[in-house]
mmCIF file of C-alpha atoms in Angstrom:
data_model
loop_
_atom_site.group_PDB
_atom_site.id
_atom_site.type_symbol
_atom_site.label_atom_id
_atom_site.label_comp_id
_atom_site.label_asym_id
_atom_site.label_seq_id
_atom_site.Cartn_x
_atom_site.Cartn_y
_atom_site.Cartn_z
ATOM 1 C CA MET A 1 167.631 -28.724 144.783
ATOM 2 C CA ASP A 2 169.488 -29.903 147.865
ATOM 3 C CA GLU A 3 172.886 -31.492 147.295
ATOM 4 C CA THR A 4 174.958 -33.262 149.958
ATOM 5 C CA ASN A 5 178.632 -34.157 149.549
ATOM 6 C CA SER A 6 181.227 -35.926 151.639
ATOM 7 C CA PHE A 7 184.881 -35.350 150.780
ATOM 8 C CA LEU A 8 187.556 -37.965 151.418
ATOM 9 C CA ILE A 9 190.807 -36.800 152.976
ATOM 10 C CA ASP A 10 193.381 -39.473 153.808
ATOM 11 C CA ASN A 11 197.126 -40.075 154.177
ATOM 12 C CA LYS A 12 197.774 -36.448 155.165
ATOM 13 C CA ILE A 13 199.525 -34.674 158.022
ATOM 14 C CA ILE A 14 197.211 -31.851 159.101
ATOM 15 C CA THR A 15 198.777 -29.035 161.103
ATOM 16 C CA ILE A 16 197.160 -26.501 163.408
ATOM 17 C CA ASP A 17 198.199 -23.791 160.927
ATOM 18 C CA GLN A 18 196.182 -25.516 158.196
ATOM 19 C CA ILE A 19 193.153 -25.640 160.502
ATOM 20 C CA ARG A 20 193.572 -21.918 161.224
ATOM 21 C CA ASP A 21 193.823 -21.154 157.491
ATOM 22 C CA ILE A 22 190.553 -22.988 156.880
ATOM 23 C CA THR A 23 188.948 -21.131 159.758
ATOM 24 C CA GLU A 24 190.033 -17.792 158.325
ATOM 25 C CA TYR A 25 188.520 -18.723 154.963
ATOM 26 C CA LEU A 26 185.242 -19.730 156.634
ATOM 27 C CA LYS A 27 185.251 -16.435 158.563
ATOM 28 C CA LYS A 28 185.822 -14.499 155.337
ATOM 29 C CA THR A 29 182.846 -16.270 153.733
ATOM 30 C CA LEU A 30 180.682 -15.627 156.803
ATOM 31 C CA ASN A 31 181.601 -11.933 156.886
ATOM 32 C CA TYR A 32 180.807 -11.530 153.197
ATOM 33 C CA TYR A 33 177.223 -12.725 153.615
ATOM 34 C CA ASN A 34 176.715 -10.854 156.876
ATOM 35 C CA GLU A 35 177.795 -7.644 155.135
ATOM 36 C CA GLN A 36 175.534 -8.273 152.142
ATOM 37 C CA ILE A 37 172.541 -8.973 154.372
ATOM 38 C CA GLN A 38 173.159 -5.928 156.563
ATOM 39 C CA ARG A 39 173.719 -3.629 153.594
ATOM 40 C CA GLU A 40 170.496 -4.647 151.889
ATOM 41 C CA LEU A 41 168.539 -4.292 155.123
ATOM 42 C CA GLN A 42 169.785 -0.735 155.490
ATOM 43 C CA GLU A 43 169.054 0.092 151.840
ATOM 44 C CA ASN A 44 165.487 -1.206 152.252
ATOM 45 C CA ASN A 45 164.934 0.376 155.702
ATOM 46 C CA ASN A 46 164.559 -3.050 157.311
ATOM 47 C CA ALA A 47 161.476 -3.834 155.247
ATOM 48 C CA SER A 48 160.295 -7.455 155.082
ATOM 49 C CA LEU A 49 161.276 -9.753 152.236
ATOM 50 C CA TYR A 50 158.050 -9.148 150.331
ATOM 51 C CA GLU A 51 157.938 -5.370 150.804
ATOM 52 C CA ALA A 52 161.247 -4.588 149.080
ATOM 53 C CA HIS A 53 163.796 -5.953 146.643
ATOM 54 C CA TYR A 54 166.359 -8.309 148.215
ATOM 55 C CA LYS A 55 169.120 -10.507 146.864
ATOM 56 C CA HIS A 56 170.033 -11.608 150.400
ATOM 57 C CA TYR A 57 167.400 -11.766 153.116
ATOM 58 C CA ALA A 58 168.141 -13.954 156.146
ATOM 59 C CA TYR A 59 165.558 -15.208 158.594
ATOM 60 C CA ILE A 60 168.438 -16.907 160.396
ATOM 61 C CA LYS A 61 171.686 -14.980 160.719
ATOM 62 C CA PRO A 62 174.692 -16.751 159.080
ATOM 63 C CA LYS A 63 176.864 -18.397 161.697
ATOM 64 C CA LEU A 64 180.178 -20.122 162.171
ATOM 65 C CA GLU A 65 180.210 -22.482 165.135
ATOM 66 C CA TYR A 66 183.214 -24.082 166.832
ATOM 67 C CA LYS A 67 183.312 -27.144 169.035
ATOM 68 C CA VAL A 68 186.412 -28.414 170.805
ATOM 69 C CA GLU A 69 186.647 -31.532 172.961
ATOM 70 C CA PHE A 70 189.627 -31.969 175.266
ATOM 71 C CA THR A 71 191.382 -35.108 176.430
ATOM 72 C CA ASP A 72 190.244 -34.453 180.016
ATOM 73 C CA GLY A 73 186.558 -34.397 179.026
ATOM 74 C CA ARG A 74 186.068 -30.619 178.828
ATOM 75 C CA LYS A 75 184.098 -29.220 175.892
ATOM 76 C CA ILE A 76 183.814 -25.815 174.236
ATOM 77 C CA ASP A 77 180.851 -24.823 172.066
ATOM 78 C CA THR A 78 181.185 -21.244 170.827
ATOM 79 C CA GLN A 79 180.904 -18.784 167.939
ATOM 80 C CA ASP A 80 183.757 -16.695 169.328
ATOM 81 C CA ASP A 81 186.854 -17.281 167.187
ATOM 82 C CA PHE A 82 189.130 -15.848 169.917
ATOM 83 C CA VAL A 83 187.941 -18.583 172.298
ATOM 84 C CA PHE A 84 188.442 -21.161 169.538
ATOM 85 C CA TYR A 85 191.961 -20.022 168.677
ATOM 86 C CA ASP A 86 192.880 -19.952 172.353
ATOM 87 C CA ALA A 87 191.827 -23.608 172.637
ATOM 88 C CA LEU A 88 194.221 -24.516 169.818
ATOM 89 C CA LYS A 89 197.263 -23.068 171.587
ATOM 90 C CA GLU A 90 197.853 -26.341 173.432
ATOM 91 C CA PRO A 91 196.985 -29.013 170.848
ATOM 92 C CA GLN A 92 198.315 -31.820 173.039
ATOM 93 C CA TYR A 93 195.168 -31.470 175.169
ATOM 94 C CA VAL A 94 192.742 -31.372 172.228
ATOM 95 C CA TYR A 95 190.822 -34.548 171.370
ATOM 96 C CA LYS A 96 188.471 -33.345 168.632
ATOM 97 C CA ILE A 97 187.778 -30.151 166.666
ATOM 98 C CA GLU A 98 184.628 -29.291 164.717
ATOM 99 C CA GLU A 99 183.741 -26.242 162.641
ATOM 100 C CA ARG A 100 180.370 -25.605 161.040
ATOM 101 C CA LEU A 101 179.487 -22.780 158.654
ATOM 102 C CA TYR A 102 175.767 -22.272 158.031
ATOM 103 C CA ILE A 103 174.375 -19.728 155.585
ATOM 104 C CA SER A 104 170.702 -19.423 154.669
ATOM 105 C CA TYR A 105 169.000 -16.572 152.818
ATOM 106 C CA ASN A 106 166.185 -15.855 150.360
ATOM 107 C CA ASP A 107 165.925 -13.590 147.398
ATOM 108 C CA ASN A 108 162.845 -12.214 145.667
ATOM 109 C CA ASP A 109 164.364 -11.345 142.341
ATOM 110 C CA MET A 110 161.768 -10.883 139.571
ATOM 111 C CA ASN A 111 159.004 -11.237 142.209
ATOM 112 C CA GLU A 112 159.884 -14.892 142.708
ATOM 113 C CA THR A 113 161.323 -16.093 146.005
ATOM 114 C CA THR A 114 164.256 -18.512 145.942
ATOM 115 C CA GLU A 115 165.788 -20.180 148.979
ATOM 116 C CA HIS A 116 169.592 -20.514 149.281
ATOM 117 C CA ASN A 117 171.431 -22.703 151.784
ATOM 118 C CA LEU A 118 175.057 -23.643 152.393
ATOM 119 C CA ASP A 119 176.030 -25.951 155.247
ATOM 120 C CA VAL A 120 179.679 -26.998 155.755
ATOM 121 C CA THR A 121 181.001 -29.156 158.591
ATOM 122 C CA ILE A 122 184.637 -30.148 159.115
ATOM 123 C CA ALA A 123 185.469 -32.404 162.058
ATOM 124 C CA TYR A 124 189.037 -33.342 162.971
ATOM 125 C CA SER A 125 190.020 -36.189 165.249
ATOM 126 C CA GLU A 126 193.540 -37.585 165.679
ATOM 127 C CA TYR A 127 193.371 -39.822 162.597
ATOM 128 C CA VAL A 128 190.136 -39.020 160.732
ATOM 129 C CA ILE A 129 188.737 -35.935 158.995
ATOM 130 C CA HIS A 130 185.026 -35.670 158.226
ATOM 131 C CA PHE A 131 184.314 -33.019 155.579
ATOM 132 C CA VAL A 132 180.584 -32.926 154.787
ATOM 133 C CA THR A 133 178.677 -30.245 152.910
ATOM 134 C CA SER A 134 175.201 -29.549 151.580
ATOM 135 C CA ASN A 135 173.855 -26.719 149.475
ATOM 136 C CA LYS A 136 170.681 -25.502 147.819
ATOM 137 C CA ASN A 137 170.913 -23.059 144.928
ATOM 138 C CA MET A 138 174.483 -22.124 145.874
ATOM 139 C CA ASN A 139 176.440 -24.397 143.531
ATOM 140 C CA GLU A 140 179.136 -21.911 142.546
ATOM 141 C CA GLU A 141 179.761 -20.760 146.116
ATOM 142 C CA HIS A 142 179.785 -24.379 147.247
ATOM 143 C CA TYR A 143 182.281 -25.375 144.546
ATOM 144 C CA ASN A 144 184.663 -22.516 145.398
ATOM 145 C CA LEU A 145 184.562 -23.222 149.104
ATOM 146 C CA CYS A 146 185.024 -26.984 148.764
ATOM 147 C CA SER A 147 187.802 -26.593 146.203
ATOM 148 C CA TYR A 148 189.745 -24.296 148.521
ATOM 149 C CA ILE A 149 189.360 -26.453 151.629
ATOM 150 C CA SER A 150 189.982 -29.770 149.837
ATOM 151 C CA GLY A 151 192.994 -28.267 148.097
ATOM 152 C CA LEU A 152 194.459 -26.959 151.344
ATOM 153 C CA LEU A 153 194.061 -30.302 153.100
ATOM 154 C CA ASN A 154 195.208 -32.466 150.193
ATOM 155 C CA ASN A 155 198.247 -30.294 149.506
ATOM 156 C CA GLY A 156 199.585 -31.099 152.946
ATOM 157 C CA GLU A 157 202.465 -33.491 153.547
ATOM 158 C CA ASP A 158 201.779 -37.190 153.030
ATOM 159 C CA ARG A 159 201.612 -39.251 156.176
ATOM 160 C CA PHE A 160 203.182 -42.283 154.462
ATOM 161 C CA ASN A 161 206.207 -40.379 153.152
ATOM 162 C CA ASP A 162 209.871 -41.326 152.705
ATOM 163 C CA THR A 163 210.495 -41.034 156.439
ATOM 164 C CA ILE A 164 208.098 -43.948 156.913
ATOM 165 C CA LYS A 165 208.713 -45.824 153.637
ATOM 166 C CA LYS A 166 212.483 -45.963 154.190
ATOM 167 C CA ARG A 167 212.323 -46.366 157.966
ATOM 168 C CA PHE A 168 214.453 -49.524 158.159
ATOM 169 C CA TRP A 169 217.190 -48.025 155.991
ATOM 170 C CA ILE A 170 217.065 -44.700 157.854
ATOM 171 C CA LYS A 171 217.292 -46.338 161.287
ATOM 172 C CA ASN A 172 220.324 -48.399 160.317
ATOM 173 C CA LEU A 173 222.071 -45.511 158.568
ATOM 174 C CA ILE A 174 221.641 -43.178 161.542
ATOM 175 C CA GLY A 175 222.908 -45.899 163.866
ATOM 176 C CA LEU A 176 225.875 -46.615 161.601
ATOM 177 C CA ALA A 177 226.759 -42.914 161.409
ATOM 178 C CA ALA A 178 226.647 -42.512 165.180
ATOM 179 C CA GLY A 179 228.644 -45.703 165.622
ATOM 180 C CA SER A 180 231.189 -44.456 163.072
ATOM 181 C CA ILE A 181 231.893 -41.402 165.185
ATOM 182 C CA LEU A 182 232.382 -43.589 168.254
ATOM 183 C CA THR A 183 234.715 -46.012 166.446
ATOM 184 C CA LEU A 184 236.840 -43.145 165.135
ATOM 185 C CA LEU A 185 237.280 -42.002 168.727
ATOM 186 C CA VAL A 186 238.234 -45.567 169.676
ATOM 187 C CA PHE A 187 240.732 -45.648 166.799
ATOM 188 C CA LEU A 188 242.370 -42.432 167.984
ATOM 189 C CA ILE A 189 242.670 -43.883 171.496
ATOM 190 C CA LEU A 190 244.244 -47.054 170.084
ATOM 191 C CA VAL A 191 246.768 -44.985 168.147
ATOM 192 C CA LEU A 192 247.726 -43.135 171.315
ATOM 193 C CA ILE A 193 248.155 -46.266 173.454
ATOM 194 C CA LYS A 194 249.779 -48.382 170.732
ATOM 195 C CA ASN A 195 253.308 -49.480 171.575
ATOM 196 C CA GLU A 196 255.562 -52.443 171.156
ATOM 197 C CA ASP A 197 254.107 -54.252 174.165
ATOM 198 C CA THR A 198 250.565 -54.317 172.823
ATOM 199 C CA SER A 199 250.935 -57.238 170.451
ATOM 200 C CA THR A 200 247.176 -57.684 169.897
ATOM 201 C CA LEU A 201 246.763 -54.069 168.835
ATOM 202 C CA ASN A 202 249.816 -54.326 166.635
ATOM 203 C CA LEU A 203 248.184 -57.268 164.894
ATOM 204 C CA PHE A 204 245.287 -55.045 163.871
ATOM 205 C CA PHE A 205 247.562 -52.248 162.689
ATOM 206 C CA GLU A 206 249.635 -54.702 160.709
ATOM 207 C CA ASN A 207 246.480 -55.854 158.899
ATOM 208 C CA PRO A 208 244.863 -52.671 157.457
ATOM 209 C CA LEU A 209 241.973 -54.543 155.823
ATOM 210 C CA LEU A 210 241.090 -56.289 159.088
ATOM 211 C CA LEU A 211 241.284 -52.968 160.922
ATOM 212 C CA THR A 212 239.016 -51.263 158.388
ATOM 213 C CA LEU A 213 236.397 -54.013 158.284
ATOM 214 C CA GLY A 214 236.529 -54.375 162.048
ATOM 215 C CA GLY A 215 235.922 -50.651 162.380
ATOM 216 C CA TRP A 216 232.754 -50.845 160.289
ATOM 217 C CA VAL A 217 231.487 -53.851 162.250
ATOM 218 C CA MET A 218 232.109 -52.023 165.517
ATOM 219 C CA ALA A 219 230.362 -48.942 164.107
ATOM 220 C CA PHE A 220 227.265 -50.959 163.293
ATOM 221 C CA VAL A 221 227.253 -52.695 166.702
ATOM 222 C CA PHE A 222 227.796 -49.454 168.625
ATOM 223 C CA GLY A 223 225.134 -47.654 166.612
ATOM 224 C CA SER A 224 222.571 -50.428 166.991
ATOM 225 C CA THR A 225 223.032 -50.803 170.733
ATOM 226 C CA ILE A 226 223.748 -47.262 171.903
ATOM 227 C CA VAL A 227 221.843 -45.063 169.430
ATOM 228 C CA GLY A 228 219.294 -47.591 168.139
ATOM 229 C CA SER A 229 216.978 -47.245 171.137
ATOM 230 C CA ILE A 230 216.861 -43.455 170.696
ATOM 231 C CA ILE A 231 215.877 -43.766 167.018
ATOM 232 C CA GLU A 232 213.330 -46.454 167.838
ATOM 233 C CA GLY A 233 211.867 -44.064 170.405
ATOM 234 C CA LEU A 234 211.419 -41.364 167.762
ATOM 235 C CA TYR A 235 209.771 -43.830 165.406
ATOM 236 C CA LYS A 236 207.654 -45.655 167.984
ATOM 237 C CA ASP A 237 204.436 -43.616 167.673
ATOM 238 C CA LEU A 238 204.953 -42.884 163.966
ATOM 239 C CA GLU A 239 204.909 -46.601 163.137
ATOM 240 C CA ASP A 240 201.596 -47.446 164.832
ATOM 241 C CA GLY A 241 199.863 -50.052 162.663
ATOM 242 C CA LEU A 242 202.890 -50.748 160.470
ATOM 243 C CA GLU A 243 203.767 -54.250 161.555
ATOM 244 C CA GLY A 244 205.947 -56.170 159.126
ATOM 245 C CA GLY A 245 205.816 -59.798 158.168
ATOM 246 C CA SER A 246 203.617 -61.395 155.529
ATOM 247 C CA TYR A 247 201.011 -58.623 155.717
ATOM 248 C CA LYS A 248 203.384 -55.691 155.306
ATOM 249 C CA GLU A 249 201.678 -54.285 152.194
ATOM 250 C CA GLN A 250 198.246 -54.618 153.769
ATOM 251 C CA HIS A 251 199.405 -52.749 156.879
ATOM 252 C CA GLU A 252 200.890 -50.000 154.700
ATOM 253 C CA ASP A 253 197.620 -49.676 152.752
ATOM 254 C CA ASN A 254 195.710 -49.368 156.036
ATOM 255 C CA TYR A 255 198.215 -46.766 157.242
ATOM 256 C CA ARG A 256 197.484 -44.634 154.151
ATOM 257 C CA MET A 257 193.755 -44.672 154.889
ATOM 258 C CA PHE A 258 194.162 -42.464 157.943
ATOM 259 C CA ASN A 259 195.461 -38.979 158.591
ATOM 260 C CA GLU A 260 197.731 -37.554 161.254
ATOM 261 C CA VAL A 261 196.042 -34.495 162.707
ATOM 262 C CA LEU A 262 198.531 -32.836 165.050
ATOM 263 C CA ILE A 263 196.323 -32.847 168.136
ATOM 264 C CA GLY A 264 196.185 -35.093 171.201
ATOM 265 C CA LYS A 265 198.877 -37.754 171.154
ATOM 266 C CA ASN A 266 199.829 -36.693 167.609
ATOM 267 C CA TYR A 267 200.679 -33.115 168.564
ATOM 268 C CA ASN A 268 204.490 -33.515 168.325
ATOM 269 C CA LYS A 269 204.728 -36.162 165.582
ATOM 270 C CA LEU A 270 205.721 -33.661 162.915
ATOM 271 C CA GLU A 271 208.525 -32.476 165.196
ATOM 272 C CA LYS A 272 209.684 -36.102 165.524
ATOM 273 C CA ARG A 273 209.619 -36.495 161.752
ATOM 274 C CA ARG A 274 211.700 -33.352 161.311
ATOM 275 C CA THR A 275 214.211 -34.604 163.902
ATOM 276 C CA ILE A 276 214.542 -37.927 162.064
ATOM 277 C CA GLU A 277 214.930 -36.158 158.703
ATOM 278 C CA LYS A 278 217.634 -33.910 160.124
ATOM 279 C CA LEU A 279 219.512 -36.839 161.674
ATOM 280 C CA TYR A 280 219.230 -38.752 158.404
ATOM 281 C CA SER A 281 220.621 -35.831 156.424
ATOM 282 C CA ILE A 282 223.566 -35.452 158.823
ATOM 283 C CA SER A 283 224.145 -39.216 158.885
ATOM 284 C CA LYS A 284 224.527 -39.431 155.105
ATOM 285 C CA LYS A 285 227.285 -36.832 155.302
ATOM 286 C CA VAL A 286 228.945 -38.603 158.226
ATOM 287 C CA ILE A 287 228.989 -41.912 156.329
ATOM 288 C CA ILE A 288 230.629 -40.271 153.296
ATOM 289 C CA ILE A 289 233.278 -38.671 155.523
ATOM 290 C CA ARG A 290 233.806 -41.994 157.298
ATOM 291 C CA LEU A 291 234.304 -43.777 153.966
ATOM 292 C CA VAL A 292 236.904 -41.223 152.929
ATOM 293 C CA ILE A 293 238.715 -41.511 156.266
ATOM 294 C CA SER A 294 238.638 -45.322 156.084
ATOM 295 C CA LEU A 295 240.186 -45.261 152.626
ATOM 296 C CA ILE A 296 242.902 -42.828 153.761
ATOM 297 C CA ILE A 297 243.712 -44.951 156.823
ATOM 298 C CA LEU A 298 243.752 -48.110 154.706
ATOM 299 C CA LEU A 299 246.108 -46.464 152.214
ATOM 300 C CA ILE A 300 248.461 -45.072 154.873
ATOM 301 C CA LEU A 301 248.696 -48.345 156.800
ATOM 302 C CA SER A 302 249.245 -50.291 153.585
ATOM 303 C CA LEU A 303 252.206 -48.075 152.699
ATOM 304 C CA VAL A 304 253.789 -48.150 156.152
#
């Protein structure tokens, strides 16, 4: 009996390495059946299906086909995995990827012929993955293959992860950390130029609390204006479709419905995420150090 399945993959970041891993698994499956078919043909001296005993007899040779569409309109349609892998070396120019594994063979066990088919297609575009399969009398093989591929794709990193969920907090914290470094430099300059003639500066130094609070305000302003645009640039493409306002939750639900396949305009989005995560990690440490320094300065100036 024929059975067709479509598997849902959403809210995942899919890397080129994951696509290669799936390809290698499909190749391994293809090679297994090719070897079985060839071995049985040799054992039966290339006799027809009905003249010898076969568990695997193929009228159509098993095949694994690759299709790649590029952003400039070029297309590749091949069964050569070297050509396919070469096309993946520059994912920024790839628009769509499709792989199709087709296996069909008959057996004549117990003098009764049974047809077996397995057809698997995986198509990747920038935001959508189509994973469709059909099989006939190959339920176990179909289950193993689908479990592996679905598991590999679903075990990938979530697209709507903490980097996106906490984006407003992360942006402000990174800006504040960068601004804190700048304000500390300003503070050191003020210390160096402070003298009896600079009455305005002396006013700040005579009021430690005002100096401390003013430093944090300046840090936030500096960070928002000077560093904010850089952080917004990193987030710009990652936030597509995540408008705020009254429909924030609806936009976030829609965001989760799609994937982020690292091809085309998505090719460097994981790199941007890693940059943001690194900056966020450093910023948390900077803020802690800044808090400690602020407390020390406040204490020293209060005692002077």
